[in-house]
Amino acid sequence: MKKTLLVLATSLTALAVPAAAAASSSAPAALSSAPAASSSSSAALSFSSPASASGRGAAQPASSPAVRGSIQPVTRVAALDPEPLSVKLTDVVLGGDPRRPSAVTKVTVTNDSTQAERAGFTLSLVSNLTIGSSTDCAPTGDTGHKWTCGGWDLAPGKSVTVGVPIVAAQPEAVFGIKIYAGTVQGITPDGRTGLPQDFAATYPAKTTLKLNVVRDPLDPQSVQVKATNAGTIPLDAYSLIVLTPTGVKVTSTACKPSDDGQWCEVYRNTGLAQGATDTFQLHLSAPNGPRDVKFYLAPTARYTNADTTALVSVG
């Protein structure tokens, strides 16, 4: 991006150019090129401007003497760089917990100005995305979807790269889609901004996970669970839901009960490579005799295969 530099020009031909004409023809050109600071953006930015930035953009005293003691030369000054900071980041590929997938995106801020800047950026996200814990970013306003991050003192041409944790927060698990995620934009304490940049978020892909649940032949109130990754991608985590009919309880502490007590969830986040099988035991209590208990993999929308459920008589 080319920078705009206004050349200092001093009119010393006082007799040839009247003072009023010089002021009206040249002064507005210099002033109009300097961007007005945005009060709303500046107020939202919490980091302070460096001392070296004070006075930039103000007219400097003329270095040449006045002509005939009555007409001051017109002085043009260099305007502030209108787009001092640029940002660059990669699209987000969400992973991890299938119900609340997340990823860390790297944001690079570069000082494109000809002078040192205190750099930062604003981050705006769509409603179903938020950010995790970050020491570099703070909420802006009360929308819950915009943050201000920074600042860093950057010399001309220098950059800084930070990681921002992006978390999907929609109520239902989503898989296999790519969406517009948000916008980042460089910003300085005095409200000057760079060009905004949009980015996308890709949700975890759908896959194949096969479930096999059998009653333990040595303990009729225990079952052996096997989940086999038959898909083409490794899995970070998955869940097993156990529906507990009246009179049946899951005694294994790994199964966290629901508020109504009608089911419990086993969350498995040990990682499951392609072709690997995860095996574990669950203990139940059915004091009133054998009961049919249903098991199924969750989130259900994630799996393309049919063998994700099992019905086993326990007790």
Coordinates of C-alpha atoms in Angstrom, one line a residue:
M1 CA 0.0 0.0 0.0
K2 CA 1.5 3.3 -1.0
K3 CA 1.6 6.0 1.7
T4 CA 0.4 9.4 1.1
L5 CA 3.1 12.1 1.7
L6 CA 2.2 15.7 1.4
V7 CA 5.3 17.7 0.4
L8 CA 6.1 20.7 2.5
A9 CA 5.9 23.7 0.3
T10 CA 6.5 27.3 1.3
S11 CA 5.3 30.2 -0.8
L12 CA 7.9 32.9 -0.6
T13 CA 6.6 34.9 -3.5
A14 CA 4.5 37.2 -1.5
L15 CA 4.1 39.9 -4.1
A16 CA 3.1 37.4 -6.8
V17 CA 0.5 35.4 -4.7
P18 CA -1.8 37.4 -2.4
A19 CA -2.1 35.9 1.2
A20 CA -5.8 35.2 0.8
A21 CA -5.3 33.3 -2.4
A22 CA -2.4 31.3 -1.0
A23 CA -4.4 30.3 2.1
S24 CA -7.5 29.3 0.1
S25 CA -5.8 27.4 -2.7
S26 CA -3.2 25.3 -0.8
A27 CA -4.1 25.0 2.9
P28 CA -7.3 23.0 2.4
A29 CA -5.5 20.4 0.3
A30 CA -3.2 19.6 3.2
L31 CA -5.9 19.6 5.9
S32 CA -8.4 17.6 3.9
S33 CA -6.0 14.7 3.5
A34 CA -5.6 14.2 7.2
P35 CA -8.4 11.8 8.4
A36 CA -10.6 12.8 11.2
A37 CA -10.2 10.6 14.3
S38 CA -13.2 8.5 15.1
S39 CA -14.4 9.3 18.6
S40 CA -16.3 6.0 18.9
S41 CA -13.3 3.8 17.9
S42 CA -10.9 5.8 20.0
A43 CA -13.1 5.6 23.1
A44 CA -13.3 1.8 22.8
L45 CA -9.5 1.4 22.6
S46 CA -8.1 1.1 26.1
F47 CA -4.3 1.2 25.4
S48 CA -2.7 4.7 25.5
S49 CA -1.0 6.5 22.7
P50 CA 2.8 6.9 22.9
A51 CA 4.3 10.2 23.7
S52 CA 6.0 10.4 20.4
A53 CA 2.6 10.6 18.7
S54 CA 1.6 13.9 20.3
G55 CA 1.5 16.8 17.9
R56 CA 1.4 14.8 14.7
G57 CA -0.9 16.4 12.2
A58 CA -0.7 19.9 13.7
A59 CA 0.7 22.8 11.7
Q60 CA 4.4 23.5 12.5
P61 CA 5.9 27.0 12.8
A62 CA 7.3 28.2 9.5
S63 CA 11.0 27.8 9.3
S64 CA 11.5 30.7 6.9
P65 CA 11.1 34.4 7.9
A66 CA 8.0 36.3 7.0
V67 CA 8.0 38.2 3.8
R68 CA 7.9 42.0 4.2
G69 CA 6.8 41.4 7.8
S70 CA 3.1 41.1 6.9
I71 CA 2.5 37.9 4.9
Q72 CA 3.4 34.5 6.5
P73 CA 4.4 31.7 4.2
V74 CA 1.9 28.9 3.9
T75 CA 3.3 25.6 5.3
R76 CA 1.9 22.2 4.4
V77 CA 2.7 19.3 6.8
A78 CA 2.7 15.5 6.3
A79 CA -0.6 14.0 7.2
L80 CA -1.0 11.0 9.4
D81 CA -1.0 7.7 7.5
P82 CA -4.7 7.0 6.8
E83 CA -4.3 3.3 7.0
P84 CA -1.4 2.8 9.4
L85 CA -1.9 -0.9 10.4
S86 CA -2.6 -4.0 8.4
V87 CA -3.8 -7.4 9.8
K88 CA -3.5 -10.9 8.5
L89 CA -5.0 -14.1 9.9
T90 CA -5.9 -17.6 8.7
D91 CA -9.4 -19.1 8.6
V92 CA -10.4 -21.0 11.8
V93 CA -10.7 -24.8 11.7
L94 CA -12.6 -25.8 14.8
G95 CA -11.9 -29.1 16.7
G96 CA -11.8 -30.6 20.1
D97 CA -14.9 -31.1 22.1
P98 CA -17.6 -31.9 19.5
R99 CA -20.3 -30.0 21.4
R100 CA -18.1 -26.9 21.9
P101 CA -15.4 -27.0 19.3
S102 CA -12.6 -24.4 19.4
A103 CA -9.3 -23.3 17.8
V104 CA -6.6 -20.7 18.2
T105 CA -6.3 -18.4 15.3
K106 CA -3.1 -16.4 14.7
V107 CA -3.5 -12.7 14.1
T108 CA -0.6 -10.7 12.7
V109 CA -0.6 -6.9 13.0
T110 CA 1.9 -4.9 10.9
N111 CA 2.9 -1.3 11.2
D112 CA 2.6 0.1 7.7
S113 CA 3.2 3.6 8.9
T114 CA 6.4 5.7 8.4
Q115 CA 6.6 6.3 12.1
A116 CA 6.3 4.2 15.3
E117 CA 2.7 3.2 16.3
R118 CA 1.0 1.7 19.2
A119 CA -0.9 -1.1 17.5
G120 CA -4.0 -3.0 18.2
F121 CA -7.0 -4.5 16.4
T122 CA -10.7 -5.0 16.8
L123 CA -12.3 -8.4 16.5
S124 CA -16.0 -8.9 15.6
L125 CA -17.6 -12.3 15.6
V126 CA -20.9 -13.7 14.5
S127 CA -23.4 -14.6 17.3
N128 CA -22.6 -18.3 17.5
L129 CA -18.9 -17.7 18.0
T130 CA -17.0 -16.2 21.0
I131 CA -13.5 -16.0 22.3
G132 CA -12.0 -18.0 25.2
S133 CA -9.7 -16.7 27.8
S134 CA -7.3 -14.1 26.4
T135 CA -4.9 -11.7 28.1
D136 CA -4.6 -9.6 24.9
C137 CA -8.3 -8.9 24.3
A138 CA -11.1 -7.2 26.2
P139 CA -14.8 -6.9 25.4
T140 CA -15.9 -3.7 23.6
G141 CA -19.3 -2.4 24.5
D142 CA -22.1 -4.7 25.7
T143 CA -22.8 -6.6 22.5
G144 CA -20.8 -9.7 23.6
H145 CA -19.5 -10.1 20.0
K146 CA -16.8 -7.5 19.7
W147 CA -13.3 -7.2 21.4
T148 CA -10.4 -4.8 21.3
C149 CA -6.9 -6.4 21.4
G150 CA -3.6 -4.7 22.0
G151 CA -1.6 -2.7 22.1
W152 CA 2.0 -3.2 21.1
D153 CA 4.6 -0.6 20.3
L154 CA 5.8 -1.2 16.8
A155 CA 8.5 0.5 14.8
P156 CA 7.8 1.2 11.1
G157 CA 7.5 -2.1 9.2
K158 CA 7.5 -4.3 12.3
S159 CA 4.8 -6.9 13.1
V160 CA 3.4 -8.8 16.1
T161 CA 1.6 -12.1 16.1
V162 CA -0.8 -13.2 18.8
G163 CA -3.1 -16.2 19.3
V164 CA -6.8 -15.6 19.8
P165 CA -8.9 -18.6 21.0
I166 CA -12.2 -18.9 19.0
V167 CA -15.0 -21.0 20.5
A168 CA -18.3 -22.2 19.0
A169 CA -21.1 -21.5 21.4
Q170 CA -24.3 -22.5 19.5
P171 CA -26.8 -24.6 21.5
E172 CA -26.8 -27.6 19.1
A173 CA -23.7 -29.3 17.7
V174 CA -22.9 -28.4 14.1
F175 CA -20.7 -30.4 11.7
G176 CA -19.4 -30.3 8.2
I177 CA -20.1 -26.6 7.4
K178 CA -18.1 -23.5 6.7
I179 CA -19.4 -20.1 7.7
Y180 CA -18.5 -16.4 7.7
A181 CA -16.9 -16.0 11.2
G182 CA -16.1 -12.3 11.6
T183 CA -13.8 -9.4 10.9
V184 CA -10.5 -8.0 12.2
Q185 CA -9.2 -4.5 11.7
G186 CA -6.1 -2.7 12.8
I187 CA -6.6 0.3 15.0
T188 CA -4.5 3.0 16.8
P189 CA -5.3 4.8 20.0
D190 CA -6.3 7.9 18.1
G191 CA -8.9 6.0 16.1
R192 CA -7.2 5.5 12.8
T193 CA -8.0 2.1 11.3
G194 CA -6.6 -0.2 8.6
L195 CA -8.5 -2.2 6.1
P196 CA -10.9 -4.7 7.6
Q197 CA -10.4 -8.4 6.8
D198 CA -13.1 -11.1 7.0
F199 CA -12.4 -14.7 7.9
A200 CA -14.3 -18.0 8.0
A201 CA -14.7 -20.8 10.5
T202 CA -15.0 -24.5 9.5
Y203 CA -16.8 -26.8 11.9
P204 CA -15.6 -30.4 12.5
A205 CA -16.4 -32.8 9.7
K206 CA -19.0 -35.6 10.0
T207 CA -17.4 -39.0 10.4
T208 CA -18.0 -42.7 11.2
L209 CA -17.9 -44.1 14.8
K210 CA -19.1 -47.6 15.4
L211 CA -20.6 -48.6 18.8
N212 CA -20.6 -52.0 20.3
V213 CA -22.0 -52.7 23.9
V214 CA -22.2 -56.2 25.4
R215 CA -23.0 -57.4 28.9
D216 CA -20.1 -58.7 30.9
P217 CA -20.5 -62.5 31.1
L218 CA -19.0 -62.5 34.6
D219 CA -21.1 -59.5 35.9
P220 CA -24.7 -59.2 34.6
Q221 CA -24.8 -55.6 35.9
S222 CA -21.8 -54.4 34.0
V223 CA -21.3 -53.8 30.3
Q224 CA -18.2 -53.5 28.0
V225 CA -18.3 -50.5 25.6
K226 CA -16.3 -50.3 22.4
A227 CA -16.2 -47.3 20.1
T228 CA -14.3 -47.8 16.8
N229 CA -13.2 -44.9 14.7
A230 CA -14.1 -46.1 11.2
G231 CA -13.8 -42.6 9.6
T232 CA -10.9 -40.9 7.8
I233 CA -10.0 -38.3 10.5
P234 CA -8.8 -38.7 14.1
L235 CA -11.3 -37.8 16.8
D236 CA -10.4 -35.6 19.7
A237 CA -13.5 -36.6 21.8
Y238 CA -16.9 -38.1 21.8
S239 CA -19.7 -38.8 24.2
L240 CA -21.8 -41.9 25.2
I241 CA -25.3 -41.4 26.4
V242 CA -26.9 -44.0 28.7
L243 CA -30.7 -43.9 29.0
T244 CA -31.6 -45.2 32.5
P245 CA -35.1 -46.6 32.9
T246 CA -36.9 -46.5 36.2
G247 CA -35.1 -48.7 38.8
V248 CA -31.7 -48.6 36.9
K249 CA -28.8 -46.5 37.8
V250 CA -25.3 -46.2 36.4
T251 CA -22.9 -46.5 39.4
S252 CA -19.7 -45.6 37.5
T253 CA -18.7 -42.0 38.4
A254 CA -17.5 -41.4 34.8
C255 CA -21.2 -41.2 33.8
K256 CA -22.5 -37.7 34.7
P257 CA -26.2 -37.8 35.4
S258 CA -28.7 -35.3 33.8
D259 CA -30.7 -33.0 36.0
D260 CA -33.8 -35.1 35.6
G261 CA -31.9 -38.4 36.3
Q262 CA -33.2 -40.1 33.1
W263 CA -29.9 -40.4 31.5
C264 CA -26.1 -39.8 32.0
E265 CA -23.2 -39.0 29.8
V266 CA -19.7 -40.5 29.5
Y267 CA -17.3 -37.9 28.0
R268 CA -14.3 -39.5 26.3
N269 CA -11.5 -37.1 25.3
T270 CA -8.5 -39.4 25.2
G271 CA -8.3 -39.1 21.4
L272 CA -9.1 -41.7 18.9
A273 CA -6.9 -42.2 15.8
Q274 CA -8.3 -43.5 12.5
G275 CA -9.0 -47.2 12.9
A276 CA -8.5 -47.2 16.7
T277 CA -10.9 -48.6 19.2
D278 CA -11.7 -47.1 22.6
T279 CA -12.8 -49.7 25.3
F280 CA -14.1 -49.2 28.8
Q281 CA -16.4 -50.8 31.4
L282 CA -19.6 -49.4 32.9
H283 CA -21.2 -50.6 36.1
L284 CA -25.0 -50.4 36.6
S285 CA -27.4 -51.3 39.3
A286 CA -30.7 -53.0 38.5
P287 CA -32.0 -54.4 41.8
N288 CA -35.5 -55.2 40.4
G289 CA -34.3 -57.6 37.8
P290 CA -33.0 -57.4 34.2
R291 CA -34.0 -54.2 32.3
D292 CA -33.2 -53.0 28.8
V293 CA -30.8 -50.1 28.7
K294 CA -30.2 -48.0 25.6
F295 CA -26.8 -46.6 24.7
Y296 CA -26.0 -44.2 21.9
L297 CA -23.1 -42.1 20.7
A298 CA -23.4 -38.3 20.8
P299 CA -23.6 -35.8 19.2
T300 CA -25.8 -37.8 16.9
A301 CA -25.6 -35.3 14.0
R302 CA -21.9 -36.0 13.8
Y303 CA -22.0 -39.6 12.6
T304 CA -22.9 -40.9 9.1
N305 CA -23.3 -44.6 10.1
A306 CA -26.3 -46.4 11.6
D307 CA -24.5 -48.5 14.2
T308 CA -24.2 -45.8 16.8
T309 CA -26.8 -47.3 19.2
A310 CA -27.1 -50.4 21.3
L311 CA -29.9 -52.0 23.5
V312 CA -28.6 -54.3 26.2
S313 CA -30.4 -56.2 29.0
V314 CA -28.7 -55.4 32.3
G315 CA -29.3 -57.1 35.7

